[in-house]
């Protein structure tokens, strides 16, 4: 090691620099048990990675004897990256499943004998087989629901013989539309199917590892000798099965640090419970408890909204609520917007985002979050119409994309022959140019744009690596990509993120749009018990706390254009939103969450006379019945006839082609060319490409 490298290597004291008092307490309390109650945006990952680094640099920890457990491969990859930046390598940062699988593969031959059974990735084929054996009809939805129920029985350590009693007490209802006794038979049959096929599932990895540790003292002793110190992130999401495995790893020792936030428990349906976190001091007398409440992520306005929403919480989680204290300067107030219908909401959100991007905001710093994946389609269409690129989180994995796999092969080949002294970013750009990358994003959308965005993400990653590690080479980039691929820690793609509230947990953006914040969606219609409703409240809290600067909440009064306005804003907004916000108007909350009217577009007015429209008039065409049309009505009718024929041919609703408002705007403007047509609201790039020639031909024919 050179003298220069020694100077760059962090030491124990430097690791503590920049930590606030509470984070420093976490970092310097090296002996367990330690319980860190960390609110959203309070730097919990920073605190625990600095704790590990401080322990290593001070000589208290041996790196390969530390096991840091996370809940996602991405979080584990991020932790390893942060530790490496702090000069620490060798620490095992893994998910529960990854750590257990590694142990199971190693100990199976000596503890059980033979080869470990094949691990199946999906339960669906096995569930379908079990249903067939019991002569139960099973479509895709039932198989999905039953798969989730089988998983619940395992993580909750419920024996099939006890299932009916435990499931009834837990209010599991009728999974897959079946009575509990039938589900119990299916659970038993599912296990028979696995045995016949000589396979195991993901829950079996934890169950079998726990079983071996429990029954083979020599195996347990080996594991406990290997791992001396444990850190568990997102401890509020631990299931009884995971807690059982953790207890066996510890073997009665107290060298444990757990980190969590009961207010972010959003996976109860999958067996997660905050009880382990909340009861930690009781189960570990003398434990050090540290509360992180300084929010470094969000502005006071965002933090105030989050605190207000959570202040109305009830039940077990209410006593564990952390009141966040914002550390950032003030920013814009949250906005609350009501729309006529889902289509109008999607178009309105897309238009707002397009304006933000035109003003200089990067698309990757914006997200749209929703309760159910079914809400994504209208938003994708609206963003495409507005010419805004987007990425659906939960779609095809980044490292599985063909263009990414091909690019990694090219980079690996170039790394073998790379000459020292070349700048990493420039070398990466030169290599990826042959794969189709260019300095400017393509004007075309679809697959062409998605391919460029994937390659651009690799370029950005190379620049980031060069900034963090001066002198980094193509080989370093290839190693980084290999590690990220294994952890599924994808680099950021430059597009607006579309994600469910659940998928957004652990992420953050400058601006977040929360859509569909209405009764029936948030809380979801099947949230019937008080506990279910409170979990929905926590989902909203998680969504709000993803935002650094801007937070926009919206809802639609009806599902479809022209439909009955039967929806109501979510009850969770009652205490924080300006009351009686008219459809199509916006309001912004005050810092204390009480709400005040903000700048808005005003009530909807007649296109002709400018007077406010009432409910008795045609709001879609925006004019009173006794006012003359501001457009050529004959052209409008021809456009409607064309749209009717087109939507029938395409098998889509009329509004997917063009809404009535867009047809009115076309009939008013009478565009003569593509450029003029493109300037009309509602005619985005994809619709221009698909329908532009037909519309212009119809207008030219008169």
XYZ file of C-alpha atoms in Angstrom:
702
model
C 0.000 0.000 0.000
C 1.409 3.379 -0.987
C 1.788 6.390 1.299
C -0.790 8.249 -0.802
C -3.315 5.441 -0.292
C -2.666 5.530 3.465
C -3.520 9.225 3.494
C -6.815 8.603 1.648
C -7.874 5.699 3.887
C -10.428 6.826 6.530
C -9.594 6.317 10.174
C -11.921 5.875 13.154
C -12.105 9.596 13.987
C -12.733 10.706 10.394
C -15.635 8.242 10.115
C -17.471 10.191 12.828
C -17.109 13.546 11.119
C -20.352 14.999 9.781
C -22.631 12.910 11.997
C -25.235 14.617 14.145
C -25.273 13.840 17.912
C -27.804 11.009 17.612
C -26.093 9.434 14.609
C -22.765 9.700 16.437
C -24.290 7.908 19.428
C -25.358 5.068 17.137
C -21.918 4.919 15.518
C -19.975 4.845 18.780
C -22.200 2.424 20.701
C -20.417 -0.678 19.470
C -21.669 -3.174 22.041
C -25.243 -4.386 21.801
C -28.045 -4.540 22.249
C -28.867 -1.301 20.391
C -32.267 -0.227 19.067
C -32.367 2.678 16.604
C -35.811 4.193 16.010
C -35.216 6.085 12.777
C -37.812 8.228 11.046
C -37.956 8.682 7.279
C -35.054 10.711 5.895
C -33.124 10.796 9.160
C -29.968 9.097 7.853
C -30.391 5.615 9.325
C -28.272 3.928 6.645
C -25.579 6.524 7.207
C -25.685 5.897 10.947
C -25.403 2.107 10.782
C -22.764 2.001 8.028
C -20.656 4.515 9.990
C -21.190 2.364 13.086
C -19.766 -0.660 11.284
C -16.923 1.395 9.791
C -16.084 2.945 13.155
C -16.060 -0.513 14.732
C -13.699 -1.841 12.073
C -11.321 1.140 12.040
C -11.181 1.250 15.832
C -10.297 -2.432 15.965
C -13.480 -3.481 17.793
C -14.886 -5.378 14.788
C -13.345 -7.886 12.418
C -15.022 -7.177 9.039
C -15.802 -10.762 8.023
C -17.365 -11.433 11.415
C -20.036 -8.764 10.898
C -23.356 -9.712 9.262
C -25.591 -6.833 8.169
C -29.062 -8.030 7.182
C -31.322 -6.031 4.862
C -34.671 -6.693 3.215
C -33.754 -6.076 -0.421
C -30.748 -6.949 -2.529
C -30.628 -3.311 -3.594
C -30.296 -2.146 0.018
C -27.571 -4.716 0.633
C -25.677 -3.502 -2.439
C -25.993 0.119 -1.333
C -24.669 -0.791 2.118
C -21.642 -2.555 0.642
C -20.954 0.463 -1.568
C -21.118 2.874 1.366
C -18.849 0.670 3.480
C -16.339 0.464 0.643
C -16.358 4.265 0.380
C -15.598 4.322 4.126
C -12.589 2.075 3.590
C -14.236 -1.145 4.822
C -14.415 -4.398 2.883
C -15.244 -7.930 3.913
C -18.461 -7.168 5.829
C -21.287 -9.494 4.815
C -24.284 -7.337 3.821
C -27.061 -9.636 2.611
C -30.797 -10.158 2.690
C -32.203 -12.721 5.122
C -32.760 -15.121 2.227
C -29.326 -14.644 0.689
C -27.557 -15.180 4.016
C -29.668 -18.242 4.834
C -29.258 -19.751 1.370
C -25.491 -19.436 1.561
C -25.467 -21.261 4.893
C -27.948 -23.884 3.707
C -25.889 -24.687 0.614
C -22.761 -25.079 2.732
C -24.202 -27.159 5.576
C -26.783 -29.282 3.721
C -24.358 -32.029 2.597
C -23.021 -32.617 6.115
C -26.283 -32.042 8.015
C -28.732 -33.769 5.662
C -26.643 -35.433 2.974
C -26.804 -35.269 -0.797
C -27.494 -32.170 -2.847
C -29.755 -29.323 -1.836
C -33.150 -29.661 -3.598
C -33.804 -27.300 -6.492
C -35.036 -23.864 -5.432
C -38.107 -22.763 -7.409
C -38.577 -19.065 -8.101
C -42.362 -19.136 -8.385
C -45.026 -20.994 -6.433
C -47.714 -20.683 -9.100
C -47.097 -24.011 -10.925
C -46.959 -25.866 -7.615
C -50.128 -24.190 -6.351
C -51.894 -25.011 -9.611
C -50.846 -28.666 -9.250
C -52.119 -28.749 -5.670
C -55.444 -27.266 -6.783
C -55.712 -29.868 -9.519
C -55.137 -32.684 -7.029
C -57.936 -31.317 -4.844
C -60.180 -30.698 -7.879
C -60.266 -26.977 -7.167
C -60.753 -24.720 -10.165
C -57.942 -22.205 -10.208
C -57.548 -19.226 -12.506
C -54.568 -16.896 -12.385
C -56.082 -14.667 -9.697
C -56.905 -17.565 -7.371
C -53.443 -19.071 -7.833
C -51.875 -15.711 -6.990
C -53.995 -15.291 -3.857
C -53.345 -18.826 -2.676
C -49.607 -18.425 -3.285
C -49.641 -15.387 -1.008
C -51.571 -17.319 1.646
C -49.153 -20.252 1.572
C -46.300 -17.767 2.000
C -48.119 -16.176 4.955
C -48.517 -19.526 6.743
C -44.787 -20.152 6.450
C -43.458 -16.771 7.545
C -45.920 -16.787 10.448
C -44.798 -20.310 11.445
C -48.361 -21.626 11.216
C -48.682 -25.395 11.071
C -51.327 -26.637 8.583
C -53.153 -28.365 11.456
C -53.494 -25.001 13.229
C -54.209 -22.958 10.124
C -58.000 -22.688 10.449
C -57.820 -21.442 14.044
C -54.941 -19.018 13.487
C -56.240 -17.696 10.156
C -59.701 -17.078 11.603
C -58.216 -15.205 14.564
C -56.080 -13.129 12.185
C -59.078 -12.242 10.022
C -57.669 -13.795 6.843
C -61.136 -14.008 5.298
C -61.485 -16.450 2.410
C -58.174 -16.557 0.509
C -58.802 -17.165 -3.164
C -62.515 -17.324 -2.407
C -62.105 -20.613 -0.511
C -63.149 -21.458 3.036
C -60.332 -21.839 5.549
C -60.686 -25.617 5.859
C -60.171 -25.994 2.100
C -57.158 -23.682 2.215
C -55.684 -25.816 5.019
C -56.001 -28.904 2.811
C -54.367 -27.012 -0.037
C -51.430 -25.997 2.184
C -50.816 -29.662 3.045
C -51.156 -30.723 -0.588
C -48.758 -27.974 -1.684
C -46.107 -29.458 0.600
C -46.790 -32.892 -0.933
C -46.331 -31.471 -4.423
C -42.962 -30.003 -3.462
C -41.844 -33.308 -1.974
C -42.880 -35.223 -5.095
C -40.986 -32.774 -7.304
C -37.961 -32.614 -4.955
C -38.022 -28.815 -4.809
C -38.093 -26.118 -2.141
C -39.429 -22.554 -2.172
C -37.977 -19.329 -0.788
C -39.609 -19.662 2.635
C -38.150 -23.168 2.906
C -34.683 -21.618 2.700
C -35.320 -19.865 6.023
C -37.239 -22.773 7.549
C -34.617 -25.378 6.656
C -31.720 -23.204 7.785
C -33.462 -22.567 11.101
C -34.192 -26.272 11.444
C -30.563 -27.279 10.905
C -29.284 -24.636 13.338
C -31.824 -25.764 15.920
C -31.160 -29.497 15.590
C -27.415 -29.551 14.897
C -25.473 -27.822 17.701
C -22.168 -28.175 15.852
C -23.561 -26.290 12.840
C -24.975 -23.548 15.064
C -21.616 -23.240 16.826
C -19.815 -22.825 13.493
C -22.178 -20.055 12.366
C -21.936 -18.246 15.714
C -18.164 -18.449 15.593
C -18.210 -16.947 12.098
C -20.535 -14.034 12.930
C -19.962 -12.018 16.087
C -21.867 -8.772 15.402
C -25.273 -8.388 13.744
C -27.066 -5.391 12.263
C -30.670 -5.658 11.026
C -32.130 -2.877 8.891
C -35.899 -2.270 8.442
C -36.506 -4.253 11.610
C -40.186 -3.288 11.639
C -40.666 -5.649 8.676
C -39.263 -8.758 10.379
C -41.604 -11.765 10.320
C -41.788 -14.429 13.048
C -39.805 -16.779 10.796
C -37.030 -14.240 10.244
C -36.946 -13.439 13.954
C -36.617 -17.161 14.691
C -33.618 -17.423 12.379
C -32.049 -14.285 13.853
C -32.411 -15.699 17.369
C -30.642 -18.891 16.256
C -27.811 -16.883 14.696
C -27.375 -14.959 17.941
C -27.586 -17.963 20.225
C -28.414 -15.835 23.251
C -25.713 -13.221 22.613
C -26.485 -9.496 22.727
C -24.251 -8.149 19.925
C -27.213 -6.915 17.915
C -28.167 -3.524 16.495
C -31.638 -3.157 14.973
C -32.942 -0.180 13.003
C -36.530 0.537 12.092
C -39.597 2.762 12.062
C -42.963 1.361 13.119
C -44.673 4.085 11.069
C -43.278 2.505 7.903
C -44.735 -0.956 8.512
C -46.560 -1.582 5.233
C -46.117 -5.323 4.723
C -48.360 -6.767 7.436
C -50.179 -8.794 4.786
C -46.911 -10.684 4.213
C -46.244 -11.353 7.901
C -44.253 -8.236 8.829
C -44.877 -6.964 12.342
C -43.370 -4.026 14.270
C -43.859 -5.848 17.564
C -40.251 -7.112 17.511
C -39.039 -3.513 17.147
C -41.400 -2.042 19.737
C -40.729 -4.809 22.265
C -36.950 -4.793 21.752
C -36.128 -2.948 25.016
C -38.301 -5.371 26.981
C -36.777 -8.449 25.369
C -33.272 -6.996 25.739
C -33.061 -5.331 29.170
C -30.472 -2.591 29.277
C -30.627 -1.959 25.527
C -29.468 1.413 24.250
C -32.358 3.130 22.448
C -31.558 5.999 20.071
C -34.172 8.077 18.244
C -33.279 9.677 14.911
C -35.791 12.453 14.170
C -33.757 15.056 12.247
C -35.099 14.813 8.705
C -32.385 15.703 6.171
C -34.354 14.591 3.126
C -37.425 16.791 2.957
C -38.386 20.437 3.277
C -40.339 21.643 6.332
C -43.480 21.736 4.192
C -43.199 18.053 3.247
C -42.235 17.061 6.783
C -45.157 19.048 8.196
C -47.608 17.252 5.924
C -46.164 13.858 6.841
C -46.341 14.632 10.567
C -49.939 15.848 10.217
C -51.093 12.714 8.405
C -49.466 10.490 10.985
C -50.738 12.532 13.938
C -54.191 11.030 13.387
C -52.915 7.451 13.644
C -54.468 5.120 16.201
C -53.639 1.769 17.737
C -50.293 0.104 18.357
C -48.329 2.279 15.949
C -49.556 5.572 17.380
C -47.423 5.226 20.510
C -44.335 4.621 18.377
C -44.790 7.657 16.134
C -41.681 9.784 15.643
C -42.218 13.541 15.218
C -39.808 14.489 12.441
C -37.878 17.771 12.582
C -36.973 19.195 9.171
C -33.369 20.293 8.639
C -33.683 21.694 5.118
C -34.694 25.214 4.066
C -38.328 25.893 3.226
C -39.734 24.937 -0.142
C -43.054 25.005 -1.996
C -46.240 24.123 -0.167
C -47.918 20.782 -0.902
C -50.727 20.990 -3.433
C -54.090 19.228 -3.467
C -55.934 18.890 -6.789
C -59.325 17.435 -7.644
C -60.004 16.270 -11.212
C -63.202 15.284 -12.983
C -62.040 11.745 -13.793
C -59.037 9.418 -13.966
C -58.186 10.441 -17.527
C -58.224 14.119 -16.611
C -56.073 13.403 -13.558
C -53.487 11.528 -15.610
C -53.404 14.295 -18.237
C -53.156 17.000 -15.588
C -50.293 15.313 -13.773
C -48.467 14.675 -17.061
C -48.879 18.306 -18.109
C -47.527 19.511 -14.796
C -44.518 17.208 -15.065
C -43.843 18.299 -18.644
C -43.803 21.900 -17.450
C -41.389 21.025 -14.647
C -39.028 19.354 -17.115
C -39.209 22.336 -19.479
C -38.269 24.500 -16.501
C -35.102 22.473 -16.014
C -36.084 19.644 -13.676
C -34.544 16.264 -14.581
C -37.127 13.573 -15.301
C -35.317 11.087 -13.061
C -35.934 13.390 -10.094
C -39.723 13.072 -10.455
C -41.996 10.198 -9.450
C -45.681 9.331 -9.685
C -46.867 6.965 -6.971
C -50.155 5.069 -6.849
C -51.894 2.464 -4.724
C -52.517 -0.255 -7.336
C -50.595 -1.228 -10.456
C -53.806 -0.936 -12.478
C -53.567 2.863 -12.137
C -50.353 2.910 -14.159
C -51.817 2.502 -17.662
C -53.611 5.855 -17.866
C -50.535 7.608 -16.502
C -48.230 5.918 -19.014
C -50.511 6.988 -21.865
C -50.703 10.563 -20.599
C -46.926 10.841 -20.184
C -46.384 9.447 -23.681
C -48.845 11.974 -25.093
C -46.966 14.738 -23.286
C -43.632 13.529 -24.695
C -42.265 12.637 -21.249
C -40.047 9.579 -20.829
C -40.838 7.280 -17.938
C -39.726 4.109 -16.191
C -42.132 1.675 -14.541
C -40.555 0.354 -11.371
C -41.227 -3.348 -11.115
C -40.986 -3.908 -14.873
C -38.153 -5.781 -16.602
C -35.055 -5.782 -14.443
C -32.369 -3.391 -15.624
C -29.599 -5.989 -15.894
C -31.895 -8.380 -17.778
C -32.381 -5.968 -20.683
C -30.661 -7.062 -23.887
C -28.992 -3.715 -24.511
C -27.527 -3.732 -20.995
C -26.244 -7.298 -21.292
C -24.663 -6.479 -24.663
C -23.109 -3.285 -23.288
C -21.559 -5.121 -20.335
C -19.970 -7.620 -22.750
C -18.469 -4.729 -24.741
C -17.184 -3.016 -21.606
C -15.663 -6.250 -20.322
C -13.850 -6.779 -23.612
C -12.602 -3.203 -23.694
C -11.376 -3.462 -20.098
C -8.976 -6.263 -21.049
C -7.139 -4.068 -23.542
C -7.584 -0.668 -21.892
C -4.491 1.495 -21.531
C -3.842 3.131 -18.150
C -4.329 6.850 -17.719
C -7.532 7.227 -19.714
C -10.521 8.992 -18.167
C -13.259 6.495 -17.280
C -16.191 8.566 -18.515
C -14.627 9.200 -21.920
C -13.646 5.542 -22.325
C -17.146 4.381 -21.413
C -18.722 6.757 -23.927
C -16.364 5.551 -26.654
C -17.257 1.903 -25.987
C -21.014 2.462 -25.753
C -21.133 4.531 -28.930
C -20.708 1.273 -30.831
C -23.736 -0.078 -28.937
C -25.967 2.763 -30.107
C -25.404 5.432 -27.483
C -25.185 9.077 -28.499
C -24.689 12.389 -26.732
C -28.243 13.482 -27.465
C -31.360 11.514 -26.591
C -33.262 10.258 -29.659
C -36.403 12.167 -30.580
C -38.249 8.890 -31.113
C -39.958 7.204 -28.180
C -40.664 3.567 -27.421
C -37.915 0.954 -27.623
C -35.409 3.358 -29.198
C -35.690 5.801 -26.314
C -35.659 3.016 -23.694
C -32.436 1.581 -25.170
C -30.731 4.972 -25.095
C -31.851 5.577 -21.516
C -30.394 2.223 -20.438
C -27.019 3.022 -22.020
C -27.123 6.565 -20.665
C -27.565 5.112 -17.167
C -24.276 3.227 -17.633
C -22.551 6.437 -18.750
C -23.844 8.291 -15.688
C -22.712 5.433 -13.439
C -19.210 5.639 -14.946
C -19.091 9.378 -14.231
C -20.256 8.818 -10.645
C -17.652 6.103 -10.103
C -14.898 8.327 -11.493
C -16.003 11.110 -9.147
C -15.954 8.869 -6.089
C -12.776 6.990 -6.993
C -10.289 9.113 -8.945
C -8.282 6.928 -11.292
C -11.023 4.308 -11.613
C -10.726 2.181 -14.751
C -13.005 0.216 -17.048
C -12.153 -2.863 -14.983
C -13.452 -1.090 -11.893
C -16.654 -0.218 -13.757
C -17.097 -3.828 -14.889
C -16.609 -5.023 -11.297
C -19.128 -2.445 -10.087
C -21.663 -3.620 -12.669
C -21.119 -7.261 -11.717
C -21.751 -6.491 -8.060
C -24.795 -4.375 -8.847
C -26.183 -7.070 -11.148
C -25.933 -9.663 -8.416
C -27.646 -7.313 -5.964
C -30.126 -6.011 -8.582
C -28.914 -2.508 -7.673
C -29.726 -0.817 -10.956
C -28.358 2.635 -11.816
C -30.822 5.456 -12.247
C -32.494 5.713 -15.664
C -33.403 9.240 -16.781
C -37.177 9.048 -16.856
C -40.100 9.822 -14.582
C -40.578 6.905 -12.194
C -43.972 5.225 -12.033
C -44.315 3.031 -8.966
C -46.729 1.734 -6.379
C -46.455 3.022 -2.826
C -45.035 -0.342 -1.786
C -42.396 -0.368 -4.541
C -41.323 3.183 -3.672
C -40.303 2.371 -0.109
C -36.638 3.180 0.475
C -36.431 5.534 -2.525
C -36.634 9.317 -2.854
C -37.112 12.000 -5.499
C -37.116 15.797 -5.642
C -40.777 15.922 -6.652
C -43.431 13.287 -5.956
C -46.972 13.148 -7.327
C -49.377 10.989 -5.315
C -52.375 10.139 -7.495
C -55.693 8.504 -6.696
C -55.725 9.711 -3.085
C -59.417 8.922 -2.714
C -61.679 6.636 -0.732
C -61.627 3.146 -2.235
C -58.044 3.529 -3.387
C -56.411 4.973 -0.266
C -57.580 3.385 1.935
C -58.171 0.546 -0.487
C -61.726 -0.764 -0.575
C -60.883 -4.095 1.067
C -59.245 -2.449 4.101
C -62.075 -3.273 6.485
C -60.558 -3.510 9.960
C -59.094 -0.570 11.902
C -55.659 -2.220 11.617
C -56.016 -2.460 7.828
C -57.018 1.198 7.570
C -54.063 2.297 9.697
C -51.699 0.406 7.395
C -53.174 2.361 4.492
C -52.443 5.569 6.414
C -48.837 4.452 6.788
C -48.694 3.842 3.027
C -49.640 7.471 2.455
C -47.001 8.529 4.988
C -44.370 6.504 3.147
C -45.445 8.099 -0.138
C -45.234 11.641 1.239
C -41.817 11.100 2.788
C -40.332 10.035 -0.556
C -40.350 13.725 -1.611
C -37.402 16.015 -1.046
C -38.904 19.308 -2.233
C -42.302 19.102 -3.890
C -45.324 16.962 -3.032
C -48.535 17.004 -5.083
C -51.623 15.030 -4.088
C -54.560 14.507 -6.407
C -57.733 12.503 -6.840
C -60.523 12.066 -9.397
C -64.213 12.524 -8.679
C -65.194 9.846 -11.224
C -63.494 6.871 -12.821
C -64.333 7.586 -16.465
C -65.071 10.773 -18.445
C -68.723 11.616 -18.069
C -69.128 9.177 -15.191
C -70.905 9.957 -11.952
C -68.824 11.939 -9.485
C -69.190 9.508 -6.600
C -65.613 9.473 -5.309
C -64.485 11.398 -2.275
C -60.993 12.509 -1.243
C -59.278 10.141 1.158
C -60.249 10.479 4.804
C -56.515 10.756 5.524
C -56.581 14.237 3.975
C -59.437 15.572 6.101
C -57.150 17.255 8.601
C -54.582 18.555 6.117
C -56.221 19.631 2.863
C -58.124 22.822 2.071
C -61.788 21.896 2.297
C -64.223 21.882 -0.638
C -61.654 22.204 -3.420
C -63.693 22.353 -6.674
C -62.906 19.864 -9.417
C -60.045 21.084 -11.564
C -58.806 23.501 -8.901
C -55.626 23.317 -6.899
C -54.844 24.439 -3.392
C -51.658 24.346 -1.369
C -51.389 23.499 2.295
C -49.964 25.765 4.907
C -46.842 24.624 6.750
C -48.908 23.482 9.740
C -51.109 21.349 7.522
C -54.317 23.283 8.237
C -54.573 24.310 4.597
C -55.100 27.602 2.786
C -56.257 28.446 -0.682
C -53.419 28.712 -3.159
C -53.210 30.039 -6.659
C -55.633 28.133 -8.890
C -57.079 28.213 -12.317
C -60.512 29.142 -10.943
C -63.837 27.444 -11.696
C -64.428 25.965 -15.139
C -65.808 28.649 -17.473
C -67.791 28.637 -20.693
C -65.645 28.766 -23.833
C -68.021 31.338 -25.382
C -69.285 33.714 -22.682
C -66.660 33.122 -20.007
C -69.214 32.667 -17.210
C -68.774 29.810 -14.678
C -70.264 26.530 -15.815
C -72.908 24.885 -13.693
C -73.595 21.202 -13.285
C -76.546 21.466 -15.690
C -74.455 22.245 -18.755
C -72.168 20.130 -20.921
C -68.921 20.447 -18.979
C -67.027 18.226 -21.425
C -67.616 20.718 -24.277
C -67.325 23.659 -21.890
C -70.210 25.814 -23.052
C -73.721 26.731 -22.002
C -76.539 25.252 -24.048
C -77.707 28.692 -25.215
C -74.250 29.897 -26.257
C -73.152 29.455 -29.888
C -70.339 26.992 -30.495
C -66.859 28.472 -30.825
C -65.903 25.812 -33.366
C -67.185 24.344 -36.626
C -69.840 21.924 -35.371
C -69.887 20.012 -38.667
C -66.146 19.391 -38.406
C -66.566 18.382 -34.777
C -69.222 15.812 -35.715
C -66.996 14.419 -38.493
C -64.169 14.099 -36.005
C -66.474 12.256 -33.594
C -67.583 9.867 -36.349
C -63.955 9.215 -37.289
C -63.065 8.633 -33.638
C -65.963 6.212 -33.220
C -64.814 4.130 -36.188
C -61.190 4.252 -35.055
C -61.845 3.167 -31.473
C -64.010 0.269 -32.684
C -61.279 -0.852 -35.074
C -58.627 -0.587 -32.340
C -60.826 -2.075 -29.636
C -60.248 0.823 -27.216
C -62.516 3.354 -25.488
C -63.145 6.606 -27.341
C -61.153 8.750 -24.907
C -58.020 6.691 -25.585
C -58.060 8.046 -29.146
C -58.988 11.681 -28.326
C -61.214 13.206 -25.657
C -64.140 15.457 -26.602
C -62.176 18.451 -25.343
C -59.322 17.642 -27.715
C -61.718 17.246 -30.650
C -63.237 20.646 -29.802
C -59.758 22.196 -29.736
C -58.961 20.651 -33.148
C -62.230 21.908 -34.620
C -61.496 25.381 -33.256
C -57.895 25.574 -34.454
C -58.370 23.779 -37.803
C -54.632 22.957 -38.015
C -53.279 22.661 -41.543
C -50.075 20.757 -40.818
C -48.430 18.420 -38.319
C -46.697 21.222 -36.425
C -49.953 23.056 -35.804
C -51.723 19.861 -34.775
C -48.930 19.027 -32.329
C -49.479 22.321 -30.499
C -53.009 21.323 -29.458
C -53.403 20.091 -25.885
C -54.119 16.366 -25.852
C -52.225 15.633 -29.073
C -48.973 14.157 -27.860
C -46.184 12.584 -29.947
C -47.629 9.059 -29.898
C -51.129 10.167 -30.900
C -49.692 12.520 -33.500
C -47.820 9.634 -35.059
C -50.794 7.282 -34.890
C -53.689 9.560 -35.838
C -52.170 12.772 -37.200
C -52.402 11.974 -40.927
C -56.041 10.824 -40.611
C -57.061 13.987 -38.754
C -55.292 16.331 -41.165
C -56.811 14.503 -44.157
C -60.304 14.824 -42.634
C -59.807 18.544 -41.974
C -58.486 19.156 -45.485
C -61.544 17.446 -47.004
C -63.739 19.948 -45.191
